[in-house]
Amino acid sequence: EVQLLESGGDLVQPGGSLRLSCAASGFTFSSNAMSWVRQAPGKGLEWVSGTSGSGGSTYYADSVKGRFTISRDNSKNTLYLQMNSLRAEDTAVYYCAKDMYNIGPDFEYWGQGTLVTVSS
Amino acid sequence: QSVLTQPPSASGIPGQRVTISCSGSSSNIGSNYVYWYQQLPGTAPKLLIYRNNQRPSGVPDRFSGSKSGTSASLAISGLRSEDEADYYCAVWDDSLSGAVFGGGTQLTVL
């Protein structure tokens, strides 16, 4: 059974940093592209970033480019999202998702999400 | 504002057929596969349609997807109360080099 478990969400001040983790199990992690998708309170879905199975290819939404970094440790079956220079508009539930084929938006499995709140 | 345009709301009565549209451009829908997601209140999204018109196992055949040019549609036939949810289209955009979602359509079953 595929499982994705996000962690690391917290309350952080504007300008601060946070690292999210997504522990994966039930599939061959290193063979699959993975993505982060977020949803601001009461709003729609927004793709944030994606990475290939090897981690050699990464893509970012313009809204986070230069501030967020996606990475993965295939030996630990874990996906990460390093978030720097956080803004109020980054407040959202962050989901990690397993891509079906390539990087986005073929997200066949989702985690339960972790809440990031950026506020002073 | 999203590069993919969906109607903010749709509605229907049980048993009816409803369609939700998703309009894009040549750099996204016009050149890549379209995906559809269903999100029930308080839950993570669920993949409903992949590669324009394919259903993952477990998704009822009441749900179908289609694409023509730079537009796509999700059709739900035999509407049921449990179909009440938010629906999102998604596609890769070659100009942005990233995935994009539509703004979402809230479906109400009357």
PDB file of C-alpha atoms in Angstrom:
ATOM      1  CA  GLU A   1       0.000   0.000   0.000  1.00  0.00           C
ATOM      2  CA  VAL A   2       1.371   3.383  -1.008  1.00  0.00           C
ATOM      3  CA  GLN A   3       1.734   5.787   1.907  1.00  0.00           C
ATOM      4  CA  LEU A   4       2.936   9.371   1.939  1.00  0.00           C
ATOM      5  CA  LEU A   5       3.376  11.057   5.303  1.00  0.00           C
ATOM      6  CA  GLU A   6       4.221  14.747   5.427  1.00  0.00           C
ATOM      7  CA  SER A   7       5.694  16.481   8.452  1.00  0.00           C
ATOM      8  CA  GLY A   8       7.378  19.731   9.388  1.00  0.00           C
ATOM      9  CA  GLY A   9       4.494  22.152   9.065  1.00  0.00           C
ATOM     10  CA  ASP A  10       4.502  24.898  11.685  1.00  0.00           C
ATOM     11  CA  LEU A  11       3.845  28.539  12.485  1.00  0.00           C
ATOM     12  CA  VAL A  12       6.729  30.678  11.229  1.00  0.00           C
ATOM     13  CA  GLN A  13       7.341  34.401  11.021  1.00  0.00           C
ATOM     14  CA  PRO A  14       7.570  36.217   7.680  1.00  0.00           C
ATOM     15  CA  GLY A  15      11.091  35.949   6.324  1.00  0.00           C
ATOM     16  CA  GLY A  16      11.675  32.711   8.186  1.00  0.00           C
ATOM     17  CA  SER A  17      12.525  29.227   6.964  1.00  0.00           C
ATOM     18  CA  LEU A  18      11.004  25.783   7.264  1.00  0.00           C
ATOM     19  CA  ARG A  19      11.771  22.321   5.904  1.00  0.00           C
ATOM     20  CA  LEU A  20       8.989  19.917   5.060  1.00  0.00           C
ATOM     21  CA  SER A  21       9.508  16.181   4.790  1.00  0.00           C
ATOM     22  CA  CYS A  22       7.483  13.463   3.103  1.00  0.00           C
ATOM     23  CA  ALA A  23       8.182   9.861   4.081  1.00  0.00           C
ATOM     24  CA  ALA A  24       7.183   7.441   1.340  1.00  0.00           C
ATOM     25  CA  SER A  25       6.512   3.719   1.461  1.00  0.00           C
ATOM     26  CA  GLY A  26       4.825   0.996  -0.545  1.00  0.00           C
ATOM     27  CA  PHE A  27       6.546   1.656  -3.874  1.00  0.00           C
ATOM     28  CA  THR A  28      10.013   1.999  -5.405  1.00  0.00           C
ATOM     29  CA  PHE A  29      10.654   5.582  -4.367  1.00  0.00           C
ATOM     30  CA  SER A  30      13.750   6.166  -6.502  1.00  0.00           C
ATOM     31  CA  SER A  31      11.861   5.227  -9.674  1.00  0.00           C
ATOM     32  CA  ASN A  32       9.146   7.803  -9.285  1.00  0.00           C
ATOM     33  CA  ALA A  33       8.890  11.548  -9.810  1.00  0.00           C
ATOM     34  CA  MET A  34       7.454  13.398  -6.833  1.00  0.00           C
ATOM     35  CA  SER A  35       5.847  16.784  -6.370  1.00  0.00           C
ATOM     36  CA  TRP A  36       4.651  19.260  -3.774  1.00  0.00           C
ATOM     37  CA  VAL A  37       1.214  20.854  -4.165  1.00  0.00           C
ATOM     38  CA  ARG A  38      -0.253  23.429  -1.805  1.00  0.00           C
ATOM     39  CA  GLN A  39      -3.678  24.771  -0.967  1.00  0.00           C
ATOM     40  CA  ALA A  40      -4.176  28.083   0.791  1.00  0.00           C
ATOM     41  CA  PRO A  41      -7.123  28.223   3.218  1.00  0.00           C
ATOM     42  CA  GLY A  42     -10.367  28.268   1.254  1.00  0.00           C
ATOM     43  CA  LYS A  43      -8.512  28.423  -2.061  1.00  0.00           C
ATOM     44  CA  GLY A  44      -7.669  26.109  -4.945  1.00  0.00           C
ATOM     45  CA  LEU A  45      -4.751  23.817  -5.617  1.00  0.00           C
ATOM     46  CA  GLU A  46      -1.349  25.180  -6.645  1.00  0.00           C
ATOM     47  CA  TRP A  47       1.543  23.045  -7.870  1.00  0.00           C
ATOM     48  CA  VAL A  48       4.719  24.141  -6.110  1.00  0.00           C
ATOM     49  CA  SER A  49       7.585  21.968  -7.308  1.00  0.00           C
ATOM     50  CA  GLY A  50       8.497  18.591  -8.758  1.00  0.00           C
ATOM     51  CA  THR A  51      11.549  16.380  -9.043  1.00  0.00           C
ATOM     52  CA  SER A  52      12.493  13.361 -11.095  1.00  0.00           C
ATOM     53  CA  GLY A  53      13.192   9.977  -9.548  1.00  0.00           C
ATOM     54  CA  SER A  54      16.922  10.589  -9.430  1.00  0.00           C
ATOM     55  CA  GLY A  55      16.528  14.173  -8.262  1.00  0.00           C
ATOM     56  CA  GLY A  56      18.487  15.343 -11.281  1.00  0.00           C
ATOM     57  CA  SER A  57      15.589  17.339 -12.708  1.00  0.00           C
ATOM     58  CA  THR A  58      13.655  19.873 -10.686  1.00  0.00           C
ATOM     59  CA  TYR A  59      10.932  22.351 -11.571  1.00  0.00           C
ATOM     60  CA  TYR A  60       9.335  25.191  -9.631  1.00  0.00           C
ATOM     61  CA  ALA A  61       6.304  27.423  -9.841  1.00  0.00           C
ATOM     62  CA  ASP A  62       7.243  31.038 -10.506  1.00  0.00           C
ATOM     63  CA  SER A  63       5.725  31.991  -7.130  1.00  0.00           C
ATOM     64  CA  VAL A  64       8.396  30.048  -5.211  1.00  0.00           C
ATOM     65  CA  LYS A  65      11.349  30.044  -7.592  1.00  0.00           C
ATOM     66  CA  GLY A  66      14.510  31.191  -5.843  1.00  0.00           C
ATOM     67  CA  ARG A  67      12.991  30.723  -2.374  1.00  0.00           C
ATOM     68  CA  PHE A  68      12.054  27.031  -2.222  1.00  0.00           C
ATOM     69  CA  THR A  69      14.244  24.009  -2.948  1.00  0.00           C
ATOM     70  CA  ILE A  70      12.954  20.504  -3.573  1.00  0.00           C
ATOM     71  CA  SER A  71      15.225  17.562  -2.862  1.00  0.00           C
ATOM     72  CA  ARG A  72      15.050  13.865  -2.098  1.00  0.00           C
ATOM     73  CA  ASP A  73      17.033  11.213  -0.289  1.00  0.00           C
ATOM     74  CA  ASN A  74      16.342   7.973  -2.091  1.00  0.00           C
ATOM     75  CA  SER A  75      18.219   5.983   0.565  1.00  0.00           C
ATOM     76  CA  LYS A  76      15.668   7.205   3.114  1.00  0.00           C
ATOM     77  CA  ASN A  77      12.632   7.209   0.789  1.00  0.00           C
ATOM     78  CA  THR A  78      12.047  10.825   1.757  1.00  0.00           C
ATOM     79  CA  LEU A  79      11.127  13.947  -0.187  1.00  0.00           C
ATOM     80  CA  TYR A  80      11.926  17.420   1.148  1.00  0.00           C
ATOM     81  CA  LEU A  81      10.906  21.001   0.553  1.00  0.00           C
ATOM     82  CA  GLN A  82      13.193  23.677   1.964  1.00  0.00           C
ATOM     83  CA  MET A  83      11.268  26.925   2.201  1.00  0.00           C
ATOM     84  CA  ASN A  84      13.148  30.191   2.763  1.00  0.00           C
ATOM     85  CA  SER A  85      12.093  33.839   2.826  1.00  0.00           C
ATOM     86  CA  LEU A  86       8.572  32.785   3.698  1.00  0.00           C
ATOM     87  CA  ARG A  87       5.694  35.173   3.043  1.00  0.00           C
ATOM     88  CA  ALA A  88       2.154  35.390   4.330  1.00  0.00           C
ATOM     89  CA  GLU A  89       0.930  34.145   0.958  1.00  0.00           C
ATOM     90  CA  ASP A  90       2.843  30.885   1.460  1.00  0.00           C
ATOM     91  CA  THR A  91       0.361  29.962   4.198  1.00  0.00           C
ATOM     92  CA  ALA A  92      -1.237  26.723   3.030  1.00  0.00           C
ATOM     93  CA  VAL A  93      -1.615  23.011   3.487  1.00  0.00           C
ATOM     94  CA  TYR A  94       1.300  21.395   1.671  1.00  0.00           C
ATOM     95  CA  TYR A  95       0.734  17.986   0.091  1.00  0.00           C
ATOM     96  CA  CYS A  96       3.371  15.702  -1.296  1.00  0.00           C
ATOM     97  CA  ALA A  97       2.248  13.642  -4.252  1.00  0.00           C
ATOM     98  CA  LYS A  98       3.563  10.687  -6.213  1.00  0.00           C
ATOM     99  CA  ASP A  99       3.592  11.246  -9.945  1.00  0.00           C
ATOM    100  CA  MET A 100       2.246   8.479 -12.160  1.00  0.00           C
ATOM    101  CA  TYR A 101       4.619   9.037 -15.051  1.00  0.00           C
ATOM    102  CA  ASN A 102       6.589  12.261 -15.335  1.00  0.00           C
ATOM    103  CA  ILE A 103       6.822  15.367 -13.186  1.00  0.00           C
ATOM    104  CA  GLY A 104       3.281  16.701 -12.715  1.00  0.00           C
ATOM    105  CA  PRO A 105       0.390  16.841 -12.857  1.00  0.00           C
ATOM    106  CA  ASP A 106      -0.308  13.099 -12.872  1.00  0.00           C
ATOM    107  CA  PHE A 107      -0.562  12.772  -9.099  1.00  0.00           C
ATOM    108  CA  GLU A 108      -1.901   9.301  -8.399  1.00  0.00           C
ATOM    109  CA  TYR A 109      -1.246   9.315  -4.644  1.00  0.00           C
ATOM    110  CA  TRP A 110      -1.352  12.135  -2.129  1.00  0.00           C
ATOM    111  CA  GLY A 111      -0.341  12.541   1.478  1.00  0.00           C
ATOM    112  CA  GLN A 112      -2.676  13.944   4.098  1.00  0.00           C
ATOM    113  CA  GLY A 113      -0.947  17.334   4.053  1.00  0.00           C
ATOM    114  CA  THR A 114       0.910  19.472   6.575  1.00  0.00           C
ATOM    115  CA  LEU A 115      -0.092  23.021   7.498  1.00  0.00           C
ATOM    116  CA  VAL A 116       2.340  25.899   7.138  1.00  0.00           C
ATOM    117  CA  THR A 117       1.281  29.201   8.650  1.00  0.00           C
ATOM    118  CA  VAL A 118       3.343  32.310   7.996  1.00  0.00           C
ATOM    119  CA  SER A 119       2.398  35.048  10.418  1.00  0.00           C
ATOM    120  CA  SER A 120       3.910  37.405  12.961  1.00  0.00           C
TER     121      SER A 120
ATOM    122  CA  GLN B   1      -5.741  33.941 -11.771  1.00  0.00           C
ATOM    123  CA  SER B   2      -5.015  30.542 -13.258  1.00  0.00           C
ATOM    124  CA  VAL B   3      -3.988  29.938 -16.859  1.00  0.00           C
ATOM    125  CA  LEU B   4      -6.739  27.305 -16.906  1.00  0.00           C
ATOM    126  CA  THR B   5     -10.299  28.582 -16.707  1.00  0.00           C
ATOM    127  CA  GLN B   6     -13.042  26.596 -14.998  1.00  0.00           C
ATOM    128  CA  PRO B   7     -16.533  27.721 -14.018  1.00  0.00           C
ATOM    129  CA  PRO B   8     -16.542  28.411 -10.262  1.00  0.00           C
ATOM    130  CA  SER B   9     -19.703  26.417  -9.709  1.00  0.00           C
ATOM    131  CA  ALA B  10     -21.928  23.787 -11.255  1.00  0.00           C
ATOM    132  CA  SER B  11     -25.009  21.968 -10.069  1.00  0.00           C
ATOM    133  CA  GLY B  12     -27.361  19.167 -10.947  1.00  0.00           C
ATOM    134  CA  ILE B  13     -30.026  16.879  -9.570  1.00  0.00           C
ATOM    135  CA  PRO B  14     -29.472  13.197  -8.778  1.00  0.00           C
ATOM    136  CA  GLY B  15     -29.384  11.068 -11.901  1.00  0.00           C
ATOM    137  CA  GLN B  16     -28.564  14.009 -14.150  1.00  0.00           C
ATOM    138  CA  ARG B  17     -25.488  14.418 -16.334  1.00  0.00           C
ATOM    139  CA  VAL B  18     -23.276  17.421 -15.690  1.00  0.00           C
ATOM    140  CA  THR B  19     -20.168  18.662 -17.446  1.00  0.00           C
ATOM    141  CA  ILE B  20     -17.352  20.849 -16.178  1.00  0.00           C
ATOM    142  CA  SER B  21     -15.213  22.708 -18.675  1.00  0.00           C
ATOM    143  CA  CYS B  22     -11.542  23.647 -18.560  1.00  0.00           C
ATOM    144  CA  SER B  23     -10.171  26.161 -21.041  1.00  0.00           C
ATOM    145  CA  GLY B  24      -6.490  26.700 -21.687  1.00  0.00           C
ATOM    146  CA  SER B  25      -4.095  27.499 -24.490  1.00  0.00           C
ATOM    147  CA  SER B  26      -1.737  25.955 -27.010  1.00  0.00           C
ATOM    148  CA  SER B  27       1.082  25.794 -24.480  1.00  0.00           C
ATOM    149  CA  ASN B  28      -0.858  23.660 -22.013  1.00  0.00           C
ATOM    150  CA  ILE B  29      -4.045  21.825 -22.991  1.00  0.00           C
ATOM    151  CA  GLY B  30      -3.242  22.185 -26.679  1.00  0.00           C
ATOM    152  CA  SER B  31      -0.043  20.169 -26.352  1.00  0.00           C
ATOM    153  CA  ASN B  32      -0.243  18.058 -23.198  1.00  0.00           C
ATOM    154  CA  TYR B  33      -2.442  15.587 -21.347  1.00  0.00           C
ATOM    155  CA  VAL B  34      -5.222  16.830 -19.087  1.00  0.00           C
ATOM    156  CA  TYR B  35      -5.893  15.469 -15.613  1.00  0.00           C
ATOM    157  CA  TRP B  36      -8.923  15.826 -13.361  1.00  0.00           C
ATOM    158  CA  TYR B  37      -9.107  15.707  -9.567  1.00  0.00           C
ATOM    159  CA  GLN B  38     -11.954  15.416  -7.100  1.00  0.00           C
ATOM    160  CA  GLN B  39     -11.583  16.917  -3.639  1.00  0.00           C
ATOM    161  CA  LEU B  40     -14.148  16.124  -0.993  1.00  0.00           C
ATOM    162  CA  PRO B  41     -14.375  18.567   1.930  1.00  0.00           C
ATOM    163  CA  GLY B  42     -11.473  18.249   4.338  1.00  0.00           C
ATOM    164  CA  THR B  43      -9.637  15.596   2.333  1.00  0.00           C
ATOM    165  CA  ALA B  44      -6.707  15.356  -0.050  1.00  0.00           C
ATOM    166  CA  PRO B  45      -7.474  15.494  -3.775  1.00  0.00           C
ATOM    167  CA  LYS B  46      -8.082  12.251  -5.639  1.00  0.00           C
ATOM    168  CA  LEU B  47      -7.064  11.530  -9.225  1.00  0.00           C
ATOM    169  CA  LEU B  48     -10.216  11.053 -11.278  1.00  0.00           C
ATOM    170  CA  ILE B  49      -9.048  11.156 -14.903  1.00  0.00           C
ATOM    171  CA  TYR B  50      -5.545  10.912 -16.325  1.00  0.00           C
ATOM    172  CA  ARG B  51      -4.194  11.382 -19.847  1.00  0.00           C
ATOM    173  CA  ASN B  52      -7.362  13.150 -21.017  1.00  0.00           C
ATOM    174  CA  ASN B  53      -9.799  10.258 -20.689  1.00  0.00           C
ATOM    175  CA  GLN B  54      -8.337   7.392 -18.669  1.00  0.00           C
ATOM    176  CA  ARG B  55      -9.820   6.330 -15.340  1.00  0.00           C
ATOM    177  CA  PRO B  56      -7.645   4.946 -12.540  1.00  0.00           C
ATOM    178  CA  SER B  57      -8.860   1.660 -11.131  1.00  0.00           C
ATOM    179  CA  GLY B  58     -11.687   2.178  -8.698  1.00  0.00           C
ATOM    180  CA  VAL B  59     -13.080   5.298 -10.368  1.00  0.00           C
ATOM    181  CA  PRO B  60     -16.635   4.616 -11.570  1.00  0.00           C
ATOM    182  CA  ASP B  61     -17.313   4.791 -15.299  1.00  0.00           C
ATOM    183  CA  ARG B  62     -19.854   7.525 -14.548  1.00  0.00           C
ATOM    184  CA  PHE B  63     -16.846   9.838 -14.754  1.00  0.00           C
ATOM    185  CA  SER B  64     -15.398  10.562 -18.190  1.00  0.00           C
ATOM    186  CA  GLY B  65     -12.960  13.052 -19.663  1.00  0.00           C
ATOM    187  CA  SER B  66     -12.473  14.517 -23.100  1.00  0.00           C
ATOM    188  CA  LYS B  67     -10.250  17.026 -24.813  1.00  0.00           C
ATOM    189  CA  SER B  68     -10.564  19.050 -27.997  1.00  0.00           C
ATOM    190  CA  GLY B  69      -8.030  21.634 -29.067  1.00  0.00           C
ATOM    191  CA  THR B  70      -7.305  23.896 -26.111  1.00  0.00           C
ATOM    192  CA  SER B  71     -10.299  22.846 -24.029  1.00  0.00           C
ATOM    193  CA  ALA B  72     -11.196  19.837 -21.948  1.00  0.00           C
ATOM    194  CA  SER B  73     -14.287  18.602 -20.158  1.00  0.00           C
ATOM    195  CA  LEU B  74     -15.196  16.332 -17.291  1.00  0.00           C
ATOM    196  CA  ALA B  75     -18.589  14.655 -17.514  1.00  0.00           C
ATOM    197  CA  ILE B  76     -20.395  13.023 -14.619  1.00  0.00           C
ATOM    198  CA  SER B  77     -23.405  10.929 -15.494  1.00  0.00           C
ATOM    199  CA  GLY B  78     -25.961   9.474 -13.091  1.00  0.00           C
ATOM    200  CA  LEU B  79     -25.157  12.216 -10.589  1.00  0.00           C
ATOM    201  CA  ARG B  80     -25.116  11.096  -6.956  1.00  0.00           C
ATOM    202  CA  SER B  81     -25.073  13.032  -3.697  1.00  0.00           C
ATOM    203  CA  GLU B  82     -21.575  11.771  -2.923  1.00  0.00           C
ATOM    204  CA  ASP B  83     -20.304  13.513  -6.071  1.00  0.00           C
ATOM    205  CA  GLU B  84     -20.703  16.837  -4.301  1.00  0.00           C
ATOM    206  CA  ALA B  85     -17.113  18.093  -4.204  1.00  0.00           C
ATOM    207  CA  ASP B  86     -14.601  20.463  -5.778  1.00  0.00           C
ATOM    208  CA  TYR B  87     -13.210  19.441  -9.163  1.00  0.00           C
ATOM    209  CA  TYR B  88      -9.925  20.617 -10.640  1.00  0.00           C
ATOM    210  CA  CYS B  89      -8.354  20.236 -14.055  1.00  0.00           C
ATOM    211  CA  ALA B  90      -4.563  20.190 -14.347  1.00  0.00           C
ATOM    212  CA  VAL B  91      -2.021  20.128 -17.132  1.00  0.00           C
ATOM    213  CA  TRP B  92       1.680  20.731 -17.792  1.00  0.00           C
ATOM    214  CA  ASP B  93       2.382  24.131 -19.309  1.00  0.00           C
ATOM    215  CA  ASP B  94       5.331  24.201 -21.713  1.00  0.00           C
ATOM    216  CA  SER B  95       5.734  27.985 -21.506  1.00  0.00           C
ATOM    217  CA  LEU B  96       5.868  27.989 -17.721  1.00  0.00           C
ATOM    218  CA  SER B  97       7.789  24.693 -17.481  1.00  0.00           C
ATOM    219  CA  GLY B  98       5.474  23.725 -14.693  1.00  0.00           C
ATOM    220  CA  ALA B  99       2.168  22.140 -13.844  1.00  0.00           C
ATOM    221  CA  VAL B 100      -0.916  24.304 -13.531  1.00  0.00           C
ATOM    222  CA  PHE B 101      -4.342  23.753 -11.997  1.00  0.00           C
ATOM    223  CA  GLY B 102      -7.623  25.303 -12.933  1.00  0.00           C
ATOM    224  CA  GLY B 103      -9.312  27.450 -10.310  1.00  0.00           C
ATOM    225  CA  GLY B 104     -11.665  24.634  -9.382  1.00  0.00           C
ATOM    226  CA  THR B 105     -15.388  24.030  -9.779  1.00  0.00           C
ATOM    227  CA  GLN B 106     -17.625  23.456  -6.781  1.00  0.00           C
ATOM    228  CA  LEU B 107     -20.278  20.907  -7.715  1.00  0.00           C
ATOM    229  CA  THR B 108     -23.539  20.981  -5.819  1.00  0.00           C
ATOM    230  CA  VAL B 109     -26.012  18.109  -6.001  1.00  0.00           C
ATOM    231  CA  LEU B 110     -29.436  19.634  -5.451  1.00  0.00           C
TER     232      LEU B 110
END
